[in-house]
CSV table of C-alpha atoms in Angstrom, one decimal:
chain,number,residue,atom,x,y,z
M,585,MET,CA,94.1,83.2,51.6
M,586,ARG,CA,94.3,87.3,51.6
M,587,VAL,CA,91.5,88.9,49.5
M,588,TYR,CA,90.2,92.2,48.9
M,589,ASP,CA,86.4,92.5,50.0
M,590,ARG,CA,85.3,95.1,47.9
M,591,ALA,CA,81.9,95.5,49.6
M,592,ALA,CA,83.5,95.8,53.1
M,593,GLY,CA,86.4,98.2,51.6
M,594,GLN,CA,89.0,96.0,53.3
M,595,TYR,CA,91.2,93.0,53.5
M,596,ARG,CA,90.5,89.5,54.7
M,597,GLU,CA,91.7,86.2,55.1
M,598,GLU,CA,89.6,83.6,53.9
M,599,LYS,CA,89.0,79.9,54.9
M,600,GLU,CA,90.2,77.3,52.6
M,601,TYR,CA,88.1,74.3,51.6
M,602,GLY,CA,90.2,71.1,52.4
M,603,GLY,CA,93.5,73.2,52.5
M,604,LYS,CA,95.4,70.4,54.2
M,605,SER,CA,94.5,67.7,51.6
M,606,LEU,CA,95.6,69.9,48.9
M,607,LYS,CA,98.9,70.7,50.5
M,608,PHE,CA,99.5,67.1,50.6
M,609,LEU,CA,98.6,66.2,47.0
M,610,TYR,CA,100.2,69.2,45.6
M,611,SER,CA,103.5,69.4,47.8
M,612,THR,CA,104.5,66.0,48.5
M,613,ALA,CA,105.8,63.0,46.3
M,614,ILE,CA,103.2,60.9,47.1
M,615,GLY,CA,100.5,63.3,46.9
M,616,ARG,CA,101.6,64.4,43.3
M,617,VAL,CA,101.6,60.4,42.5
M,618,LEU,CA,98.1,59.9,43.8
M,619,LEU,CA,97.1,63.1,42.3
M,620,LYS,CA,98.4,61.8,38.3
M,621,ILE,CA,96.9,58.3,38.7
M,622,PHE,CA,93.8,59.0,40.3
M,623,PHE,CA,92.7,62.2,41.8
M,624,CYS,CA,92.7,64.5,38.5
M,625,ARG,CA,91.0,62.2,36.5
M,626,GLY,CA,87.3,61.9,35.4
M,627,ILE,CA,86.8,58.8,37.5
M,628,TYR,CA,87.7,60.4,40.8
M,629,SER,CA,85.1,63.2,40.2
M,630,LYS,CA,82.6,61.3,38.7
M,631,LEU,CA,82.7,58.7,41.8
M,632,ASN,CA,82.6,62.1,44.1
M,633,GLY,CA,79.8,63.4,42.2
M,634,ALA,CA,77.8,60.5,42.4
M,635,PHE,CA,77.9,60.7,46.4
M,636,MET,CA,77.3,64.5,46.5
M,637,LYS,CA,74.2,63.9,44.2
M,638,SER,CA,73.0,60.8,46.5
M,639,PRO,CA,70.7,61.8,49.7
M,640,LEU,CA,73.6,60.4,51.9
M,641,SER,CA,75.1,63.7,51.4
M,642,VAL,CA,72.4,65.8,52.7
M,643,TYR,CA,74.1,65.8,56.5
M,644,LYS,CA,77.1,68.2,54.9
M,645,ILE,CA,74.7,71.1,53.9
M,646,ARG,CA,74.4,72.7,57.4
M,647,PRO,CA,77.9,72.7,58.8
M,648,PHE,CA,79.1,73.6,55.5
M,649,ILE,CA,76.5,76.8,55.6
M,650,GLU,CA,77.6,77.6,59.2
M,651,LYS,CA,81.4,77.3,58.9
M,652,TYR,CA,81.5,79.6,55.5
M,653,GLY,CA,78.7,81.8,56.8
M,654,ILE,CA,76.5,81.5,53.7
M,655,ASP,CA,73.9,83.9,53.5
M,656,MET,CA,70.8,81.8,52.3
M,657,SER,CA,68.6,84.8,51.9
M,658,ARG,CA,68.7,85.1,48.5
M,659,CYS,CA,68.4,81.1,47.8
M,660,GLU,CA,65.2,80.4,45.7
M,661,GLN,CA,64.8,77.1,47.6
M,662,THR,CA,65.6,75.6,50.9
M,663,ASP,CA,64.5,71.8,50.7
M,664,PHE,CA,67.7,70.4,49.4
M,665,LYS,CA,67.8,66.5,48.2
M,666,SER,CA,71.4,66.3,48.2
M,667,PHE,CA,74.8,68.4,48.9
M,668,ASP,CA,74.9,68.8,45.0
M,669,ASP,CA,71.3,70.0,45.0
M,670,PHE,CA,72.4,72.8,47.4
M,671,PHE,CA,75.6,73.4,45.8
M,672,THR,CA,73.9,73.9,42.6
M,673,ARG,CA,71.5,76.4,44.4
M,674,LYS,CA,69.9,79.1,42.3
M,675,CYS,CA,70.2,82.7,44.3
M,676,ALA,CA,68.1,85.9,42.9
M,677,VAL,CA,70.3,88.1,41.0
M,678,GLU,CA,70.2,91.6,39.8
M,679,ALA,CA,72.2,94.2,37.8
M,680,ASP,CA,73.8,96.5,39.9
M,681,CYS,CA,75.6,98.1,37.1
M,682,PRO,CA,74.8,100.8,34.2
M,683,GLU,CA,74.1,100.1,30.7
M,684,ASP,CA,77.6,100.8,29.6
M,685,GLY,CA,79.1,99.3,32.7
M,686,LEU,CA,80.8,95.6,32.5
M,687,MET,CA,79.2,93.3,34.9
M,688,ALA,CA,80.6,90.2,36.6
M,689,PRO,CA,78.7,87.1,35.4
M,690,CYS,CA,79.3,85.1,38.3
M,691,CYS,CA,80.1,85.3,42.4
M,692,GLY,CA,83.9,84.9,42.7
M,693,ARG,CA,87.4,86.1,43.5
M,694,LEU,CA,88.2,88.3,40.2
M,695,THR,CA,92.0,89.2,38.5
M,696,VAL,CA,92.4,90.8,35.5
M,697,TYR,CA,95.3,90.2,33.3
M,698,PRO,CA,96.4,92.1,30.1
M,699,ILE,CA,97.2,90.0,27.1
M,700,ASN,CA,100.1,91.0,25.3
M,701,GLU,CA,100.7,91.4,21.6
M,702,SER,CA,101.9,87.9,21.4
M,703,LEU,CA,98.3,86.6,22.5
M,704,ALA,CA,99.9,85.3,25.6
M,705,LEU,CA,99.1,86.3,29.5
M,706,LYS,CA,100.8,86.2,32.9
M,707,ILE,CA,98.4,84.1,35.3
M,708,LYS,CA,99.8,83.5,38.6
M,709,GLY,CA,103.5,82.8,37.5
M,710,SER,CA,102.6,80.8,34.4
M,711,VAL,CA,102.3,81.9,30.9
M,712,TYR,CA,99.3,81.2,28.7
M,713,THR,CA,98.9,81.4,25.0
M,714,LEU,CA,95.3,82.2,23.9
M,715,ALA,CA,95.5,79.3,21.7
M,716,GLU,CA,96.4,77.0,24.4
M,717,LEU,CA,93.2,78.5,26.9
M,718,THR,CA,90.8,77.9,23.9
M,719,GLY,CA,92.1,74.7,22.1
M,720,GLY,CA,92.9,76.7,18.9
M,721,GLY,CA,89.7,76.4,17.4
M,722,PHE,CA,89.1,80.1,17.7
M,723,ASP,CA,90.2,83.4,15.8
M,724,LEU,CA,92.1,84.9,18.1
M,725,SER,CA,93.7,87.8,15.8
M,726,ASP,CA,92.1,90.9,17.6
M,727,TYR,CA,92.5,89.9,21.1
M,728,GLY,CA,96.1,91.1,21.3
M,729,GLY,CA,96.4,93.8,23.9
M,730,GLY,CA,92.7,93.0,25.3
M,731,SER,CA,91.8,92.1,28.9
M,732,CYS,CA,91.3,88.8,30.7
M,733,PHE,CA,89.1,88.9,33.4
M,734,LEU,CA,89.8,85.7,35.5
M,735,TYR,CA,86.6,84.8,38.0
M,736,ARG,CA,87.5,82.3,40.7
M,737,LEU,CA,84.8,80.4,42.4
M,738,ALA,CA,85.2,79.0,45.8
M,739,VAL,CA,83.5,76.1,47.2
M,740,GLU,CA,81.3,78.5,49.0
M,741,ASP,CA,80.0,80.5,46.2
M,742,CYS,CA,76.9,80.3,44.1
M,743,HIS,CA,78.1,78.0,41.2
M,744,ARG,CA,75.6,79.5,38.6
M,745,TYR,CA,76.8,81.8,36.1
M,746,VAL,CA,74.7,84.5,33.6
M,747,PHE,CA,75.2,86.2,30.8
M,748,PHE,CA,76.9,89.6,31.3
M,749,ASP,CA,75.3,91.2,28.0
M,750,ASP,CA,72.8,90.6,25.2
M,751,GLY,CA,73.7,88.7,22.5
M,752,GLU,CA,74.1,85.6,20.6
M,753,VAL,CA,76.0,82.4,21.0
M,754,VAL,CA,78.2,82.0,17.6
M,755,ARG,CA,79.9,78.6,18.6
M,756,SER,CA,80.9,76.4,21.8
M,757,GLU,CA,83.6,73.7,22.1
M,758,GLU,CA,84.4,71.5,24.8
M,759,ILE,CA,87.6,70.4,25.5
M,760,LYS,CA,88.5,67.4,27.7
M,761,GLY,CA,91.3,67.4,30.2
M,762,VAL,CA,92.2,66.5,33.8
M,763,LEU,CA,90.8,68.0,36.9
M,764,HIS,CA,93.7,70.0,39.2
M,765,THR,CA,92.3,72.4,41.5
M,766,VAL,CA,92.4,76.3,40.7
M,767,ARG,CA,93.6,77.3,44.0
M,768,PRO,CA,97.2,79.0,44.4
M,769,VAL,CA,98.5,75.8,45.5
M,770,SER,CA,98.4,74.2,41.8
M,771,GLU,CA,100.4,77.1,40.4
M,772,ARG,CA,103.3,75.1,38.9
M,773,PHE,CA,100.5,72.5,36.7
M,774,ARG,CA,99.6,75.7,34.7
M,775,VAL,CA,95.8,74.0,35.3
M,776,PHE,CA,93.9,76.7,32.9
M,777,SER,CA,95.4,75.0,29.6
M,778,ARG,CA,95.1,71.3,31.2
M,779,ASN,CA,91.5,71.5,33.1
M,780,HIS,CA,88.2,70.1,31.3
M,781,ARG,CA,86.9,72.9,30.0
M,782,VAL,CA,84.1,74.7,27.6
M,783,CYS,CA,85.1,77.6,25.6
M,784,THR,CA,82.0,79.9,24.2
M,785,LEU,CA,82.3,82.6,21.5
M,786,LEU,CA,79.7,85.1,22.5
M,787,ARG,CA,78.7,88.2,20.2
M,788,THR,CA,77.6,90.7,22.7
M,789,LYS,CA,75.4,94.1,21.9
M,790,ARG,CA,77.8,96.4,23.8
M,791,PHE,CA,81.3,94.5,24.0
M,792,GLY,CA,81.7,92.7,21.0
M,793,ASP,CA,82.8,89.3,20.4
M,794,VAL,CA,84.2,87.8,23.6
M,795,ILE,CA,85.3,84.4,24.5
M,796,GLN,CA,84.4,82.9,27.7
M,797,ILE,CA,85.8,79.8,29.0
M,798,GLU,CA,84.2,77.7,31.9
M,799,VAL,CA,87.2,75.6,33.6
M,800,GLY,CA,86.6,72.7,35.9
M,801,ALA,CA,88.4,71.8,38.9
M,802,LEU,CA,89.3,69.0,41.2
M,803,GLN,CA,86.1,67.3,42.3
M,804,VAL,CA,83.9,69.2,39.6
M,805,GLY,CA,81.8,66.6,38.3
M,806,LYS,CA,80.2,68.3,35.4
M,807,ILE,CA,79.8,71.7,33.5
M,808,THR,CA,76.8,72.4,32.4
M,809,ASN,CA,75.9,75.0,30.0
M,810,HIS,CA,72.2,75.6,28.5
M,811,ALA,CA,71.2,75.2,24.7
M,812,VAL,CA,70.5,78.8,24.1
M,813,LYS,CA,71.2,80.8,20.8
M,814,THR,CA,70.1,84.2,22.0
M,815,PHE,CA,70.5,85.8,25.4
M,816,SER,CA,70.1,88.7,27.3
M,817,ARG,CA,71.5,90.2,29.9
M,818,LEU,CA,71.1,88.0,33.3
M,819,ASP,CA,70.2,85.2,31.8
M,820,GLU,CA,71.4,81.9,33.2
M,821,LYS,CA,74.4,80.6,31.2
M,822,GLY,CA,74.9,77.5,33.0
M,823,PHE,CA,76.5,76.2,35.9
M,824,PHE,CA,79.2,73.8,38.0
M,825,SER,CA,78.7,70.6,39.9
M,826,PHE,CA,80.5,70.2,43.3
M,827,GLY,CA,84.0,72.0,43.4
M,828,GLY,CA,85.8,75.0,42.7
M,829,SER,CA,86.0,76.5,39.3
M,830,THR,CA,86.9,79.3,37.1
M,831,VAL,CA,85.1,81.4,34.5
M,832,ILE,CA,87.4,83.3,32.2
M,833,GLN,CA,86.5,86.1,29.7
M,834,LEU,CA,88.7,87.4,27.0
M,835,PHE,CA,87.8,90.8,25.6
M,836,LYS,CA,89.6,92.2,22.2
M,837,GLY,CA,92.4,94.8,22.1
M,838,SER,CA,90.1,98.1,23.7
M,839,ALA,CA,86.9,96.7,24.2
M,840,VAL,CA,86.5,97.4,27.9
M,841,SER,CA,88.5,99.2,30.7
M,842,VAL,CA,88.7,97.9,34.4
M,843,ASP,CA,87.5,99.8,37.2
M,844,GLY,CA,90.4,101.2,39.1
M,845,ASP,CA,90.3,99.4,42.6
M,846,ILE,CA,90.2,95.9,40.7
M,847,GLN,CA,92.9,97.0,38.3
M,848,SER,CA,95.1,98.1,41.4
M,849,CYS,CA,94.5,95.1,43.1
M,850,SER,CA,95.3,92.7,39.8
M,851,GLU,CA,98.4,94.7,39.4
M,852,ARG,CA,99.5,93.6,43.2
M,853,GLY,CA,98.3,89.6,42.8
M,854,VAL,CA,95.3,90.2,45.2
M,855,GLU,CA,91.9,89.0,44.4
M,856,VAL,CA,88.8,91.0,44.6
M,857,LEU,CA,85.7,89.5,45.7
M,858,VAL,CA,82.7,90.3,43.3
M,859,LYS,CA,78.9,89.4,43.1
M,860,THR,CA,77.2,88.4,40.2
M,861,GLY,CA,75.7,91.7,38.3
M,862,GLU,CA,78.1,93.9,40.0
M,863,ARG,CA,80.2,96.2,38.0
M,864,VAL,CA,83.7,95.3,37.2
M,865,GLY,CA,84.4,97.7,34.7
M,866,GLU,CA,83.0,99.6,31.4
M,867,ARG,CA,82.7,99.7,27.6
M,868,THR,CA,85.2,102.0,26.2
M,869,LYS,CA,84.5,104.9,23.9
M,870,CYS,CA,85.8,103.4,20.9
M,871,LEU,CA,82.9,101.0,21.1
M,872,LYS,CA,80.1,103.3,21.9
M,873,ASP,CA,77.4,104.0,19.8
């Protein structure tokens, strides 16, 4: 899979975890039957999660680190009790972003999509309405003409995510669903409106009301959000258990402008590698004090 490595200033091909298995499940008739009756159901993720949380899974850690070249220097622990313990590892984070800058809330592959005036957006060939994404329980009237920041987390990423600004949690809603992979192989399944997800309305200091959606994916055992009412920039919001996942942020009409290199890549359908705390855009003049 080709992505743009922003730090290195070059494109690169990424290794895909379980690529052959996913191709079988999503590209063959037998595989799609197995997906429907077992693999995209919660029971599979629970069983897989139970194994990943057991000491029996420790043997997977070292080969995984070596295969994906994971930098452990910023990790806050080194003694892991299970693979899930490693997967949900805490890493030191800092904001490499000015006060009016918009920072990435997580590590991942970022694409930015425009929200049209009909409150819909086109993601990887599928059209989603904001009502589908949020479950219909949020006031979406001011999001037409806004922006959708989609961060796809690969299994090698740190799966903890932080608040990108100061503010308060207005409300949060969990939406039950199935668990498809969020990688391109699953495009025909419109995964972002079908997968298990948590939607939160954040009232932020610099960017106004922002809806953040954490989306579970194949093999994800759990989405864990901390019970907080108020928050500061870089406070941890939560984490995903094992599996690839996605964080989506919806901004109102003119709240933010995206950085030029990310905008250019997004228009060409190329994901951009970003790190937690990295600048990805800025607050627009109309929202400045």
